[in-house]
CSV table of C-alpha atoms and ligand atoms in Angstrom, one decimal:
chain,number,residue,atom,x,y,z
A,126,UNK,CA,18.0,10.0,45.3
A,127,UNK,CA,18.2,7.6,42.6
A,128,UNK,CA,15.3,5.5,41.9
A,129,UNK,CA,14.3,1.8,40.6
A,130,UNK,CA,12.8,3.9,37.8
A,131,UNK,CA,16.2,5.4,36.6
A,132,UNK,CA,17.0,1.8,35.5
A,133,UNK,CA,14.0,1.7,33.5
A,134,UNK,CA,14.3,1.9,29.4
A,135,UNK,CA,13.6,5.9,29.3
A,136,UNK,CA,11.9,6.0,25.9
A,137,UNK,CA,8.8,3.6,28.0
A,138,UNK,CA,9.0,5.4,31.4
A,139,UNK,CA,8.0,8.4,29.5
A,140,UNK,CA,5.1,6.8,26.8
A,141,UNK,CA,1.9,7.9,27.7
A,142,UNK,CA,-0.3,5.6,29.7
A,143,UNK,CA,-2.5,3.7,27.4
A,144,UNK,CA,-6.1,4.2,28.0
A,145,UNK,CA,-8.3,1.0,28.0
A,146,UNK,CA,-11.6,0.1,27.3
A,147,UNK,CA,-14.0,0.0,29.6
A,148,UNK,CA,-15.6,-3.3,30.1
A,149,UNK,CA,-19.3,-3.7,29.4
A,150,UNK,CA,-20.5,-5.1,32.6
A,151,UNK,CA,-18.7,-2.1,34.1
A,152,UNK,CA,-20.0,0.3,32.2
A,153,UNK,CA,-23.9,-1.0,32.4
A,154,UNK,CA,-23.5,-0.2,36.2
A,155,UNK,CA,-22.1,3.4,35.6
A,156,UNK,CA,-25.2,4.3,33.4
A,157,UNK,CA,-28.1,1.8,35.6
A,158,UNK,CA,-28.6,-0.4,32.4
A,159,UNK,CA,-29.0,-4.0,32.3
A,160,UNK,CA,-26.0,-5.1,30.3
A,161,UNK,CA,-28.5,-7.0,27.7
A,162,UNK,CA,-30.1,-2.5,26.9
A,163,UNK,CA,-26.6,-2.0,25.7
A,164,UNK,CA,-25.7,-1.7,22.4
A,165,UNK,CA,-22.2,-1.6,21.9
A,166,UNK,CA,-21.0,0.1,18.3
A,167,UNK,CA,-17.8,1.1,19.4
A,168,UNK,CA,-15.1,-1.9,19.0
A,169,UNK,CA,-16.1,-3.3,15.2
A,170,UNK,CA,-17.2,-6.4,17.3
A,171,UNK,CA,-19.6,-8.9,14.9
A,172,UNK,CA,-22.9,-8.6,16.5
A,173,UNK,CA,-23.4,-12.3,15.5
A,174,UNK,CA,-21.2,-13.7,17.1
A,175,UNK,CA,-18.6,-16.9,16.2
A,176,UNK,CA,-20.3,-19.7,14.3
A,177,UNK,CA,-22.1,-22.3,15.2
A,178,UNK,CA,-19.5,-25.1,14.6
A,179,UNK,CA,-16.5,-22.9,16.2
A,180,UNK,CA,-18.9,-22.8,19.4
A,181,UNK,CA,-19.3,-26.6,19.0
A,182,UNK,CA,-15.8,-27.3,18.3
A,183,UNK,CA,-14.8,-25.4,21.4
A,184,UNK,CA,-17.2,-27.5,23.4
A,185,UNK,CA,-16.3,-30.2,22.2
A,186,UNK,CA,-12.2,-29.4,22.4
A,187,UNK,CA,-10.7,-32.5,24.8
A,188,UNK,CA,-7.1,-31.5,25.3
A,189,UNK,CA,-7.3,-27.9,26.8
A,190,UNK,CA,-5.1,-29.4,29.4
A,191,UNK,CA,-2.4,-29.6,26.8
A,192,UNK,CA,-0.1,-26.9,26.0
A,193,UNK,CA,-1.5,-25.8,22.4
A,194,UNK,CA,0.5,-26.6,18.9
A,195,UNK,CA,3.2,-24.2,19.0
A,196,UNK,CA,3.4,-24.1,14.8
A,197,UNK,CA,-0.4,-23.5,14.1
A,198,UNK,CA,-0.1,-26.8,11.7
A,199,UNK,CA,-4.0,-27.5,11.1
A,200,UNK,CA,-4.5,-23.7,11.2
A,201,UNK,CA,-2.0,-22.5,9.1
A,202,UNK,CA,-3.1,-25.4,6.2
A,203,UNK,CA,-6.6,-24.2,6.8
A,204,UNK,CA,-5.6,-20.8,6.2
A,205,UNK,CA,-3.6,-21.8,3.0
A,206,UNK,CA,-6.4,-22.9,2.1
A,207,UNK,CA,-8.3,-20.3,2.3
A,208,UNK,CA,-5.7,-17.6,1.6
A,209,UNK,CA,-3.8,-19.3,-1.6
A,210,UNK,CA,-1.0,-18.5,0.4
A,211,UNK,CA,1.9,-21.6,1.1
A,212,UNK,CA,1.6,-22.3,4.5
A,213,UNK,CA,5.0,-21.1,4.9
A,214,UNK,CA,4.6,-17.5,4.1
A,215,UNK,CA,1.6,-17.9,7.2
A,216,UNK,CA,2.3,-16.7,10.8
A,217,UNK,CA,-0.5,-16.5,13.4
A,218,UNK,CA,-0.7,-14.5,16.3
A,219,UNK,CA,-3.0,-13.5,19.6
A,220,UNK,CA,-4.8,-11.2,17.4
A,221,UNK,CA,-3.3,-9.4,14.5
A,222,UNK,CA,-1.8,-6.9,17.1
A,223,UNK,CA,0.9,-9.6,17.9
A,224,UNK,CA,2.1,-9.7,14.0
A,225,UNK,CA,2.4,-6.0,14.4
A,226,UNK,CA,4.0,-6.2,17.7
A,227,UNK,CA,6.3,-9.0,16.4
A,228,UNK,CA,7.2,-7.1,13.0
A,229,UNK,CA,8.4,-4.1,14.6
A,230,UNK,CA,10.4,-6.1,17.4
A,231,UNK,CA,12.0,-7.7,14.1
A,232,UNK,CA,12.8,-4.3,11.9
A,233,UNK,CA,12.9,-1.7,14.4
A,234,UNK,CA,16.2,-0.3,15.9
A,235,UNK,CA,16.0,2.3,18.6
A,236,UNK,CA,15.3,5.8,16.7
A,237,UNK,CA,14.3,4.2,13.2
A,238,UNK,CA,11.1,5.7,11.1
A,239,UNK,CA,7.8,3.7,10.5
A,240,UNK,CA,5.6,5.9,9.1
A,241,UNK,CA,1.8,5.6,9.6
A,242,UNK,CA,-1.1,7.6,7.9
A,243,UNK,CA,-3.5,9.3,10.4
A,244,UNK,CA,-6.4,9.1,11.1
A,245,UNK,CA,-5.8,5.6,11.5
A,246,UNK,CA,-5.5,2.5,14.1
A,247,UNK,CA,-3.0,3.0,17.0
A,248,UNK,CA,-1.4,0.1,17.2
A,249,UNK,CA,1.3,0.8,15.0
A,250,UNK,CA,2.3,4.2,16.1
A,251,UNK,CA,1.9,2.6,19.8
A,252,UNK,CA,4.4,-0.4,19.0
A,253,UNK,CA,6.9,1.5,17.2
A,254,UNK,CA,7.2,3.9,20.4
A,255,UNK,CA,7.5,0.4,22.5
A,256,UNK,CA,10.4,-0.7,20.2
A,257,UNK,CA,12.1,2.8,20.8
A,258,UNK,CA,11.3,3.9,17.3
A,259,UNK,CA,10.0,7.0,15.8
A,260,UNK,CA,6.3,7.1,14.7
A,261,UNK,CA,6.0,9.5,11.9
A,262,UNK,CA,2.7,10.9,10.9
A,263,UNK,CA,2.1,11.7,7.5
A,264,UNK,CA,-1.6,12.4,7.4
A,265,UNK,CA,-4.1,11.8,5.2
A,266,UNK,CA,-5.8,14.1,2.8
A,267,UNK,CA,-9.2,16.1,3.9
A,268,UNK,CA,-10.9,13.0,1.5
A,269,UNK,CA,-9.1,10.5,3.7
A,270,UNK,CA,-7.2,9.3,0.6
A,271,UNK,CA,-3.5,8.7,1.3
A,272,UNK,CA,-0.9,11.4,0.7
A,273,UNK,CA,1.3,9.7,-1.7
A,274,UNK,CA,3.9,11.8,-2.6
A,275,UNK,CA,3.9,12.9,1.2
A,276,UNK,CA,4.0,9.0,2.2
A,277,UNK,CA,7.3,8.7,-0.3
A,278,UNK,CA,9.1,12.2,0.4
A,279,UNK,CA,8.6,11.1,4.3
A,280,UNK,CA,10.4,7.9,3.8
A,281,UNK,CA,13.4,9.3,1.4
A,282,UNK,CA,14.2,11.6,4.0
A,283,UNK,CA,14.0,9.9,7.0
A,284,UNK,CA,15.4,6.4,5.3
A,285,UNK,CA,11.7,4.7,7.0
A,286,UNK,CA,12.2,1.1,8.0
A,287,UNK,CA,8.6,0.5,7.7
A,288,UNK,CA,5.6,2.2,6.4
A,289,UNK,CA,2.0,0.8,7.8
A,290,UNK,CA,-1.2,0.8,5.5
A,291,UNK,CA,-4.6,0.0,6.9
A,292,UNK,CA,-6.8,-1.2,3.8
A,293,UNK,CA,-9.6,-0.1,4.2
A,294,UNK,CA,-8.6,2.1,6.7
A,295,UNK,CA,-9.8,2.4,10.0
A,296,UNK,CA,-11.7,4.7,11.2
A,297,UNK,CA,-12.1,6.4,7.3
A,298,UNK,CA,-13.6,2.9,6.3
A,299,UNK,CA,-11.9,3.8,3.0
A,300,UNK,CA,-9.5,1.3,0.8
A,301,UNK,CA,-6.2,2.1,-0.6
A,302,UNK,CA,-5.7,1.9,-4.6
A,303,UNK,CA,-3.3,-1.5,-4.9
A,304,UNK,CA,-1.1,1.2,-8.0
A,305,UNK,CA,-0.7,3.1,-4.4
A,306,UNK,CA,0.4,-0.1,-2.6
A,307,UNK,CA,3.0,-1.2,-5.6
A,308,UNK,CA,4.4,2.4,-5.8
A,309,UNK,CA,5.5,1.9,-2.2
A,310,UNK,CA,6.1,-1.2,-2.7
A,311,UNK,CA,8.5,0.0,-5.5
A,312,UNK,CA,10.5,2.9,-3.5
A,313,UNK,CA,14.2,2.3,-2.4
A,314,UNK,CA,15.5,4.5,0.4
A,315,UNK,CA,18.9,6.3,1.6
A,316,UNK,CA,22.3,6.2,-0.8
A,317,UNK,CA,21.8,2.2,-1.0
A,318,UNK,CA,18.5,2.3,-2.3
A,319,UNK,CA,17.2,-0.2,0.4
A,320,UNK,CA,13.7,-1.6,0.1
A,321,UNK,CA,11.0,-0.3,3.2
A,322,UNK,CA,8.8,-2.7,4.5
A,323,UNK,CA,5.2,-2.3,3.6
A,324,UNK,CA,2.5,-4.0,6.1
A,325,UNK,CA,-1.1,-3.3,4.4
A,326,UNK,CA,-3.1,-4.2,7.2
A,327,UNK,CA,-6.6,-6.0,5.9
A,328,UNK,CA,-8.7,-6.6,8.9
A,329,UNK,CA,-11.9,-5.5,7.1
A,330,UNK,CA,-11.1,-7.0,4.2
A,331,UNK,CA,-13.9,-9.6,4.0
A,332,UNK,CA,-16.4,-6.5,4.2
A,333,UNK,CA,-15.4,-5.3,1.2
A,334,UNK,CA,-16.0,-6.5,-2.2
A,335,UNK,CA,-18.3,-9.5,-3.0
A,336,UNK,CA,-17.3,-12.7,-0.8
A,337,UNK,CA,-19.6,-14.9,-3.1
A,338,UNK,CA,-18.1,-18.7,-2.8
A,339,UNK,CA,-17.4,-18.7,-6.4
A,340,UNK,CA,-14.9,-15.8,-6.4
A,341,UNK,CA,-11.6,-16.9,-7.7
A,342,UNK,CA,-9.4,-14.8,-5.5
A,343,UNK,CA,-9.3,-13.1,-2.3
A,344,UNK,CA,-10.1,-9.6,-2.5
A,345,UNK,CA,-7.1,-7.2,-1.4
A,346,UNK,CA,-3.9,-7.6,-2.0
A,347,UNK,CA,-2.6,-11.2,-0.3
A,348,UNK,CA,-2.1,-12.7,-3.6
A,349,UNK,CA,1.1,-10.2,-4.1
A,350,UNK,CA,2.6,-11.5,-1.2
A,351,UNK,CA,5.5,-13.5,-2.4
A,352,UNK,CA,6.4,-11.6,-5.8
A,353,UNK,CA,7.4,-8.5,-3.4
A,354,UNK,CA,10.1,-9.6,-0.5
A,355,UNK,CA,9.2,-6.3,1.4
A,356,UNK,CA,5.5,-7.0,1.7
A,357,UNK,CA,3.0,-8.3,5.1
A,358,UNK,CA,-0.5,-8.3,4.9
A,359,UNK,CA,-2.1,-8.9,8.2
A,360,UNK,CA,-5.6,-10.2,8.4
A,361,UNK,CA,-7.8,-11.3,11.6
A,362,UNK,CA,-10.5,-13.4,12.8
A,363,UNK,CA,-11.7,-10.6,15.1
A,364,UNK,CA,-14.3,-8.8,12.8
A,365,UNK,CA,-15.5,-11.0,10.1
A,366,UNK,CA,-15.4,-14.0,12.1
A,367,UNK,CA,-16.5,-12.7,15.5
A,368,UNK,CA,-13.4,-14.1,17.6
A,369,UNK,CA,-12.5,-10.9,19.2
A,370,UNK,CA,-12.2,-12.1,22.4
A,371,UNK,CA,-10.1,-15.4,21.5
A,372,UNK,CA,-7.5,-12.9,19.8
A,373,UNK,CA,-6.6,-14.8,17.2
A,374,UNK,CA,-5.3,-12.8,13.7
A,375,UNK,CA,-2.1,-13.4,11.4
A,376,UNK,CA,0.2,-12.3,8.8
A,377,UNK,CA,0.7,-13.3,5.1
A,378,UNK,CA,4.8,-12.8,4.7
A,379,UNK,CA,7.7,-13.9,1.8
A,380,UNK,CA,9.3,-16.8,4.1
A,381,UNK,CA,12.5,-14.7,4.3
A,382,UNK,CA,10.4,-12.2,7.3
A,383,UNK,CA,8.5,-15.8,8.3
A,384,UNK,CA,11.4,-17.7,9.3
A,385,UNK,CA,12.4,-14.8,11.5
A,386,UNK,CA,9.0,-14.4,13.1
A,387,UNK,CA,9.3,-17.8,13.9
A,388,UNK,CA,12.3,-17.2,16.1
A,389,UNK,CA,11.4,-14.4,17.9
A,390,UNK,CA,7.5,-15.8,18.7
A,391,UNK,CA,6.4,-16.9,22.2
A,392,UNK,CA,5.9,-20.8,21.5
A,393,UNK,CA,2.5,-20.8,22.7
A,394,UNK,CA,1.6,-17.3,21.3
A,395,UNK,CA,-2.0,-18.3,20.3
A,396,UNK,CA,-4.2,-20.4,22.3
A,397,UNK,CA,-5.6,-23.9,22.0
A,398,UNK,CA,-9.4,-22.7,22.2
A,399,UNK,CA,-8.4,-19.8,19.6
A,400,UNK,CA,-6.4,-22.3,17.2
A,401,UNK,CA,-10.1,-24.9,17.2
A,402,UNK,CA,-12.1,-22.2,17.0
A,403,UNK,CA,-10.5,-20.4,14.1
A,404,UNK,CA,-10.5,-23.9,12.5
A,405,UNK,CA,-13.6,-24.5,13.0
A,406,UNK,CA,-14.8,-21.1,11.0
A,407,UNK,CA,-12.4,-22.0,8.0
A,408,UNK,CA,-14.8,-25.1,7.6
A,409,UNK,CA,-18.2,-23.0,8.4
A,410,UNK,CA,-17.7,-20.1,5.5
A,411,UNK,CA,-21.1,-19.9,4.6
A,412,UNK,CA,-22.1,-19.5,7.6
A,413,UNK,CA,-19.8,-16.7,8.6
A,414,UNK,CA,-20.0,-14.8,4.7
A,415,UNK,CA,-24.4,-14.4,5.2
A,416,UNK,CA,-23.5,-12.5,8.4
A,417,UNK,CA,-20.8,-10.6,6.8
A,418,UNK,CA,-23.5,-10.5,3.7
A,419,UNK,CA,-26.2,-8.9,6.5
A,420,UNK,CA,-23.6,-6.7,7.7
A,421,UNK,CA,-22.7,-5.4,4.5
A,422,UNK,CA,-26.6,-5.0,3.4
A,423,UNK,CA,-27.0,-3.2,6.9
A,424,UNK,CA,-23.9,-1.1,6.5
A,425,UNK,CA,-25.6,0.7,3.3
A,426,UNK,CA,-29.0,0.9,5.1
A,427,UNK,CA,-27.5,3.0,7.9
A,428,UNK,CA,-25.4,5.1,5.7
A,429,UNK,CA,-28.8,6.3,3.7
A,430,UNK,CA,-30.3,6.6,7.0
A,431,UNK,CA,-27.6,8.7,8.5
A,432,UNK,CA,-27.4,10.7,5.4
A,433,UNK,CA,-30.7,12.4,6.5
A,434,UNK,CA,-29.4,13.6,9.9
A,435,UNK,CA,-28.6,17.4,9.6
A,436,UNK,CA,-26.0,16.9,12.0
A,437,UNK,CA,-24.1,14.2,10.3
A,438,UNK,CA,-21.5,13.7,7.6
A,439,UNK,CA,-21.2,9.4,7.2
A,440,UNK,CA,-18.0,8.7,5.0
A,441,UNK,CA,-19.0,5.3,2.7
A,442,UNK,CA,-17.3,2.7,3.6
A,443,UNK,CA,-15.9,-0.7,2.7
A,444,UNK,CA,-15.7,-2.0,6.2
A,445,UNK,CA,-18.1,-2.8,9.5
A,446,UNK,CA,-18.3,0.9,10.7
A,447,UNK,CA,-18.9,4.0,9.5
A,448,UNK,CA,-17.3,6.8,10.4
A,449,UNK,CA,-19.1,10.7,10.8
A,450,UNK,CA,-18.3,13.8,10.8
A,451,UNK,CA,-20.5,16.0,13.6
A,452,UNK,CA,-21.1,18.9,11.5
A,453,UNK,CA,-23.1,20.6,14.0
A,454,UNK,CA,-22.8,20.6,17.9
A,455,UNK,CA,-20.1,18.9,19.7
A,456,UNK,CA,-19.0,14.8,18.4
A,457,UNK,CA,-17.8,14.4,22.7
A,458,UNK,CA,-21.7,15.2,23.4
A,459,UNK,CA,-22.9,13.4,21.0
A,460,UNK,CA,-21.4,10.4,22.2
A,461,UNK,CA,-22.6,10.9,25.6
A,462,UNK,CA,-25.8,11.9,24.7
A,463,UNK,CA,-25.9,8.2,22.9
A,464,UNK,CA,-24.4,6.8,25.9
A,465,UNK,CA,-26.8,8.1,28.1
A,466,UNK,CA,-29.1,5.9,26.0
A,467,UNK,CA,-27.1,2.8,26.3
A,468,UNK,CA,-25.9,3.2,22.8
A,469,UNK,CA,-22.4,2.5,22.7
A,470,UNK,CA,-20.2,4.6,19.8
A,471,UNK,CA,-16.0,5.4,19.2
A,472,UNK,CA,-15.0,8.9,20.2
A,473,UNK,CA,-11.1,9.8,19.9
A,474,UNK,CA,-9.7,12.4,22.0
A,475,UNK,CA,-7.2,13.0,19.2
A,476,UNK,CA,-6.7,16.7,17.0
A,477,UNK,CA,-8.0,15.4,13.6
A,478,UNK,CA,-10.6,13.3,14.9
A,479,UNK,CA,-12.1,15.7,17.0
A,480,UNK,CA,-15.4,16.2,15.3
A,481,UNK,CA,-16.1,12.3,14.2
A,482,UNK,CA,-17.8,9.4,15.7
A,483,UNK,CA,-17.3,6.2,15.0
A,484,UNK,CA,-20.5,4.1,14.6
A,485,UNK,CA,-19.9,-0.1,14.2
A,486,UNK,CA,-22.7,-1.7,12.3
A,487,UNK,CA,-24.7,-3.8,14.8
A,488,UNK,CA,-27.5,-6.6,13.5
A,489,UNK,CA,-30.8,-4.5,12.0
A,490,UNK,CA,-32.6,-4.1,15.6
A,491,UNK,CA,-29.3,-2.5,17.2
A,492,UNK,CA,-29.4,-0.1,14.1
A,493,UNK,CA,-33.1,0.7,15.0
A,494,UNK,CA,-32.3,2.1,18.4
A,495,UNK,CA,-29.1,4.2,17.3
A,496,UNK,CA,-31.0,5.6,14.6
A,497,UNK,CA,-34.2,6.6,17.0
A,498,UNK,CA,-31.6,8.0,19.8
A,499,UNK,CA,-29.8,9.6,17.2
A,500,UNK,CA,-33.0,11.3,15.6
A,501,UNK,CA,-33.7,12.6,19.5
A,502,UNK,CA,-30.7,14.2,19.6
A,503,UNK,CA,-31.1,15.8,16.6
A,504,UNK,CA,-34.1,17.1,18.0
A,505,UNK,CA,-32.5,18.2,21.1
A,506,UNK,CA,-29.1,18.8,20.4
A,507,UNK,CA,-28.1,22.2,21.4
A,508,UNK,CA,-26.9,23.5,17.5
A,509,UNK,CA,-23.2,25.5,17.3
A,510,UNK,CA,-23.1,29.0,16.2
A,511,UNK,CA,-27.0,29.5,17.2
B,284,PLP,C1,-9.4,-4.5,14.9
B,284,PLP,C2,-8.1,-4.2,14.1
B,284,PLP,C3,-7.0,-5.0,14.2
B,284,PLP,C4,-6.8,-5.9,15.4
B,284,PLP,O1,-7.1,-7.2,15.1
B,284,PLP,P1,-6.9,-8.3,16.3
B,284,PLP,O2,-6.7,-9.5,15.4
B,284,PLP,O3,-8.1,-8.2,17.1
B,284,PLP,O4,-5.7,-7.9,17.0
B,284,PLP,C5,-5.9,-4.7,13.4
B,284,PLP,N1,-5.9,-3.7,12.5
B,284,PLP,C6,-7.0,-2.9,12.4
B,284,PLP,C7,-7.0,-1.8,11.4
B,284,PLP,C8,-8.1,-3.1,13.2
B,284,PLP,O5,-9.1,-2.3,13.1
């Protein structure tokens, strides 16, 4: 008998269920931990929180009664500011995820290629399967470097629409060389030699690099944005400037994409308390740069300290995590055996990421506690092969 569910688009009856987070105060009551024992290193979440003045600013906020500016004005000018980037080429979004969402609803016809370079995030793979088009893997090498010859034989044959770049990459925590970036950049596709469209996704950007106040640019690649008429850069306000639960990111486009966006957008996309708050860090830099500053500092401390772990393989990185290789015992068992001990870190039920956790960088005393639970388990740990 026919079903409601045979009028459903086929390509989303049969996607995979997505599997969600579990929330914290859930997850306290699982294990029989006060939610203020848990140390949550799994998300990339700033363990310091928003700023001072966005917190203020929020409180102080008299309109949340009033739908929110639909066009980002002060926002966007902000982020000009900050960006060197014309307010024009700016669109911002509930998070960076939207901008992904919204690129793909823009380029993608059913069946199309965007090619994405695993291990890497899931979004883009997940919203090209929403938009009915093909998510082709080329993966990276055993460094975690990207296959570049792979990436461009990939998109000659299959004509790719899009090809997505996370820089630095999560989980690998690794940047990609910008004379990687321009030869993609570069490549024309298909008997009409049609440009692809190249999103470098920089949501760890501020990690990397030095963000001293004197520097004269931003690090990565935004600055390019413009000369190329095929490149988005997506940046966020999740990591760097603790706003992960606002959801407020955005995407640094040449206006002919931006004016397109704009069309397609829900008008109220990004919320009033999200619009003041991001605001409100834009004008508290300082601030926000000595956490990202402790963070970084932090960052290199645990990688020396992992180092000495017989069981573990940390990959440097440019970013707020750091991602291991289990080179002994099981990575799923490590994880709970950390979990058991309120220490929260990413495991990915996926082929190549089997034998890796993923370990955020929490504030020093956070880092104390992983490090002891992670020297008992090295003491305890039931060792492969033995
Ligand atoms: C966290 C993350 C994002 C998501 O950013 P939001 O602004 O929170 O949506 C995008 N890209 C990468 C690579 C990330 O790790």
């Amino acid at each position: 008998m026919p079903s409601i569910a045979d009028r459903m688009r086929s390509h989303i009856a049969d996607l995979e269920p997505y599997t969600p987070i579990v929330p914290l105060d859930v997850l306290a009551e699982r294990l029989d931990l006060p939610i203020e024992r848990l140390v949550k290193l799994d998300a990339n979440e700033n363990p310091y929180g928003p700023s001072p003045r966005a917190l203020a600013a929020l409180a102080r906020e008299p309109y949340y009664a009033i739908y929110p500016d639909p066009d980002h004005t002060r926002l966007r000018a902000a982020l000009s500011a900050y960006i060197g980037q014309p307010a024009a080429r700016i669109i911002c979004g509930s998070g960076a995820d939207e901008i992904i969402d919204l690129l793909l609803r823009l380029f993608v016809e059913p069946n199309d290629v965007v090619i994405d370079c695993p291990p890497t995030f899931g979004m883009y793979a997940f919203d090209t399967s929403v938009c009915a088009g093909q998510a082709l893997a080329v993966p990276r090498r055993a460094d975690f470097t990207l296959d570049i010859d792979g990436i461009e034989r990939a998109a000659m044959e299959s004509q790719a629409k899009a090809i997505f770049l996370a820089s630095p990459n999560n989980p690998t925590g690794n940047p990609a060389p910008p004379a990687e970036i321009e030869q993609l950049l570069n490549l024309r596709v298909g008997p009409q030699a049609l440009p692809v469209l190249i999103v470098v996704d920089e949501a760890y950007i501020e990690f990397t690099a030095d963000n001293s106040a004197d520097r004269q640019q931003s690090p990565g690649v935004s600055y390019w944005v413009g000369a190329y008429d095929n490149l988005v850069v997506l940046r966020t306000f999740s990591k760097w400037a603790g706003l992960a639960g606002l959801r407020v990111g955005y995407g640094l486009m040449p206006e002919a994409i931006a004016v397109q966006l704009w069309k397609i957008k829900q008008p109220y996309n990004v919320n009033l308390a999200a619009q003041v708050a991001a605001i409100a860090s834009l004008e508290d830099l300082d601030y926000l740069r000595g956490n990202v500053a402790r963070i970084v500092a932090e960052r290199e401390r645990l990688l020396v300290a992992l180092q000495e772990l017989p069981f573990l393989l940390p990959y440097p990185s440019a970013t707020n995590f750091i991602l291991c290789r289990v080179t002994q015992g099981d990575a799923l068992t490590v994880k709970q055996q950390l979990e058991q001990q309120g220490i929260l870190v990413r495991y990915y039920r996926t082929p190549l990421l089997r034998d890796y956790i993923r370990i955020s960088v929490g504030a020093p005393e956070h880092n104390d506690r992983l490090l002891t639970a992670l020297q008992a388990v090295a003491e305890g740990a039931p060792v492969k092969g033995q």
